[in-house]
Coordinates of C-alpha atoms in Angstrom, one line a residue:
M1 CA 124.3 124.9 109.4
W2 CA 123.1 127.4 106.8
L3 CA 122.9 125.6 103.4
I4 CA 121.3 128.1 101.1
G5 CA 119.2 131.3 101.3
D6 CA 117.5 133.7 98.9
N7 CA 115.2 136.7 99.2
F8 CA 114.9 137.2 95.4
D9 CA 115.5 140.9 95.7
Y10 CA 118.7 141.6 93.9
Y11 CA 118.4 140.0 90.5
A12 CA 116.0 139.5 87.6
T13 CA 114.2 136.4 86.2
A14 CA 116.9 135.9 83.6
D15 CA 119.4 135.4 86.4
L16 CA 117.7 132.5 88.2
A17 CA 120.1 129.9 86.7
Q18 CA 123.1 132.0 87.7
K19 CA 121.8 132.1 91.3
G20 CA 121.6 128.3 91.4
W21 CA 118.0 127.7 90.5
S22 CA 116.6 125.4 87.9
Q23 CA 113.1 126.2 86.7
Q24 CA 110.1 124.8 84.7
N25 CA 107.4 126.6 82.8
G26 CA 108.6 130.2 83.4
P27 CA 108.4 131.4 87.0
T28 CA 109.3 135.0 87.4
I29 CA 111.1 137.4 89.8
A30 CA 108.4 140.0 90.3
A31 CA 107.3 142.8 92.7
V32 CA 105.6 140.5 95.1
G33 CA 108.0 140.5 98.0
R34 CA 106.7 140.8 101.6
N35 CA 109.7 142.7 102.9
G36 CA 111.8 143.9 100.1
T37 CA 110.6 144.7 96.6
N38 CA 110.7 141.4 94.9
G39 CA 109.8 137.8 95.4
L40 CA 109.4 134.6 93.4
H41 CA 106.0 134.3 91.5
C42 CA 105.0 130.8 90.4
A43 CA 101.8 130.6 88.3
V44 CA 100.0 127.2 88.0
N45 CA 102.5 124.5 87.1
Q46 CA 105.6 126.7 87.5
R47 CA 108.3 125.8 89.9
V48 CA 112.0 126.2 90.8
W49 CA 114.5 123.8 92.5
R50 CA 118.0 123.8 93.8
T51 CA 120.5 121.0 94.7
I52 CA 121.8 120.9 98.2
P53 CA 124.3 118.5 99.9
N54 CA 123.0 115.1 100.8
T55 CA 121.0 115.9 104.0
Q56 CA 119.1 113.5 106.1
T57 CA 117.5 116.0 108.5
I58 CA 116.6 119.2 106.7
I59 CA 115.1 122.5 107.9
P60 CA 113.6 124.7 105.2
G61 CA 111.8 127.9 105.9
F62 CA 110.2 130.5 103.7
A63 CA 107.2 132.8 103.2
I64 CA 104.3 131.8 100.9
C65 CA 101.3 133.8 99.6
P66 CA 98.6 131.7 98.0
K67 CA 97.0 133.3 94.9
D68 CA 93.7 132.5 93.1
A69 CA 92.8 129.6 95.4
T70 CA 94.0 128.0 98.6
A71 CA 92.9 124.4 98.0
S72 CA 94.8 121.5 96.4
C73 CA 98.1 123.2 95.9
S74 CA 101.7 121.9 96.4
Y75 CA 104.2 124.3 97.8
L76 CA 107.3 122.3 98.7
R77 CA 109.0 119.0 97.8
L78 CA 112.1 117.4 99.2
L79 CA 113.7 115.0 96.8
D80 CA 116.6 112.6 96.3
G81 CA 117.4 113.3 92.7
S82 CA 114.0 112.7 91.0
T83 CA 112.5 110.7 93.9
V84 CA 110.1 112.8 96.0
H85 CA 110.4 111.9 99.6
I86 CA 108.2 114.6 101.2
E87 CA 105.6 117.2 100.0
I88 CA 103.9 120.0 101.8
Y89 CA 100.5 120.9 100.2
S90 CA 97.0 122.1 100.9
D91 CA 94.2 119.7 100.8
A92 CA 90.7 120.1 99.2
S93 CA 89.7 122.0 102.4
S94 CA 92.6 124.4 102.2
R95 CA 94.3 122.8 105.2
L96 CA 98.1 122.4 105.2
A97 CA 99.2 118.8 105.1
I98 CA 102.3 116.6 104.7
R99 CA 102.6 113.5 102.6
R100 CA 105.2 111.0 101.4
G101 CA 106.1 111.1 97.8
D102 CA 104.1 107.9 97.1
G103 CA 100.9 109.8 98.1
T104 CA 100.7 108.5 101.6
V105 CA 99.3 111.3 103.8
L106 CA 101.4 111.6 107.0
E107 CA 99.4 114.3 108.7
T108 CA 96.8 116.9 108.0
S109 CA 96.8 120.1 110.1
S110 CA 93.9 122.3 111.2
Y111 CA 95.6 125.3 109.8
V112 CA 93.5 126.8 106.9
L113 CA 95.2 129.0 104.4
T114 CA 94.1 132.5 103.6
L115 CA 94.0 133.9 100.1
D116 CA 96.5 136.7 99.2
A117 CA 98.1 136.6 102.7
Y118 CA 101.7 135.6 103.3
F119 CA 102.5 133.0 106.0
F120 CA 105.9 131.7 107.1
L121 CA 106.3 128.0 106.8
E122 CA 109.1 126.2 108.6
L123 CA 109.7 122.5 108.9
K124 CA 112.2 119.9 110.1
V125 CA 112.1 116.6 108.4
K126 CA 114.3 113.5 108.9
I127 CA 114.2 111.2 105.9
D128 CA 114.2 107.6 107.1
D129 CA 112.2 104.3 107.2
G130 CA 109.6 103.0 109.6
T131 CA 109.5 104.9 112.8
S132 CA 113.0 106.4 112.3
G133 CA 111.7 109.2 110.2
S134 CA 110.2 112.4 111.7
W135 CA 108.6 115.7 110.9
L136 CA 107.7 118.9 112.7
V137 CA 105.9 121.8 110.8
K138 CA 105.4 125.4 112.0
V139 CA 103.4 128.3 110.6
N140 CA 104.2 131.8 111.8
N141 CA 106.3 130.2 114.6
V142 CA 103.4 128.0 115.8
Q143 CA 103.6 124.2 115.6
I144 CA 100.8 122.8 113.4
M145 CA 102.0 119.2 112.7
S146 CA 104.4 116.7 114.3
D147 CA 105.0 113.0 114.3
G148 CA 104.6 113.4 118.1
E149 CA 108.1 111.8 118.8
S150 CA 106.7 108.4 117.7
G151 CA 108.4 108.6 114.3
G152 CA 107.1 107.8 110.8
D153 CA 108.2 106.6 107.4
T154 CA 109.4 109.6 105.4
R155 CA 111.6 107.8 102.9
N156 CA 110.0 107.0 99.5
G157 CA 112.6 104.7 98.2
G158 CA 116.0 105.9 97.0
N159 CA 118.4 107.1 99.7
A160 CA 117.6 108.3 103.2
Y161 CA 118.4 111.9 102.4
A162 CA 117.3 114.8 100.3
N163 CA 119.6 116.6 97.9
V164 CA 117.0 118.7 95.9
I165 CA 114.5 121.2 97.3
W166 CA 111.6 122.3 95.1
I167 CA 109.2 125.2 95.7
G168 CA 106.4 126.3 93.4
S169 CA 103.1 125.0 92.0
S170 CA 102.6 121.4 90.9
S171 CA 100.9 120.3 87.7
L172 CA 97.9 119.3 89.8
A173 CA 97.6 122.7 91.6
V174 CA 94.8 125.2 90.9
S175 CA 96.5 128.2 92.2
A176 CA 99.6 130.4 91.7
A177 CA 101.8 131.3 94.7
D178 CA 104.4 133.9 95.7
F179 CA 107.5 133.1 97.7
D180 CA 110.0 135.1 99.7
D181 CA 112.6 134.9 102.5
F182 CA 113.8 131.4 101.6
R183 CA 116.4 129.4 103.5
V184 CA 117.5 125.8 104.1
L185 CA 119.4 124.6 107.2
D186 CA 120.6 121.3 108.4
I187 CA 121.3 120.2 112.0
T188 CA 125.1 120.4 111.9
G189 CA 127.4 123.0 113.5
S190 CA 126.9 125.3 116.4
Y191 CA 124.7 127.9 114.8
N192 CA 121.7 127.9 112.4
N193 CA 121.1 124.3 113.1
D194 CA 117.4 124.4 114.2
F195 CA 114.2 126.4 113.8
L196 CA 115.0 130.1 113.4
G197 CA 111.5 131.4 113.2
D198 CA 110.1 134.0 110.8
R199 CA 113.0 136.1 109.7
R200 CA 113.7 138.3 106.7
G201 CA 115.8 136.4 104.2
M202 CA 119.2 137.2 102.9
T203 CA 120.4 136.6 99.4
Q204 CA 123.5 134.6 99.1
F205 CA 125.9 135.8 96.4
S206 CA 128.3 133.4 94.7

């Protein structure tokens, strides 16, 4: 089921809160979109986040353009309140990787980021303990990471679900990033319940 979506095209920075986003340190809506005019620009240590329904298996998808540098940058976090369950980031060699909120690296891909080039990130993560958790990560519709159907521990304490999704640049990052065509799905319903691939985003008005 479609939970939220935003292509950042039809409003200004001052309207982020009205559109459901919380923010820290001043991210901006700017002329950085890959399809329309605008996108979300997050300089170092800037980020936005939104609450979603309690969701155990979550499927975010969005476009990212690394700026300044491609190494040691956080792009996505899945949280239960303030507890970080899962983070997607680039390591010191600019490779995309996934780790649990306690710092445990679950997998490092061979996909190396390119500076000033958008790529489309899509993942499906089940938040759970032991081998009951799972992850599958795609870039530009190609699988780059997976638990291999053997499962893995994706729950970092708290509840076995996410209810906050965070995108931006962490305090440890060395690079800004631009974002566009953002969406979040879950696995319920008959439609929009799995990977959709790289698609232009639609802004949800409310």
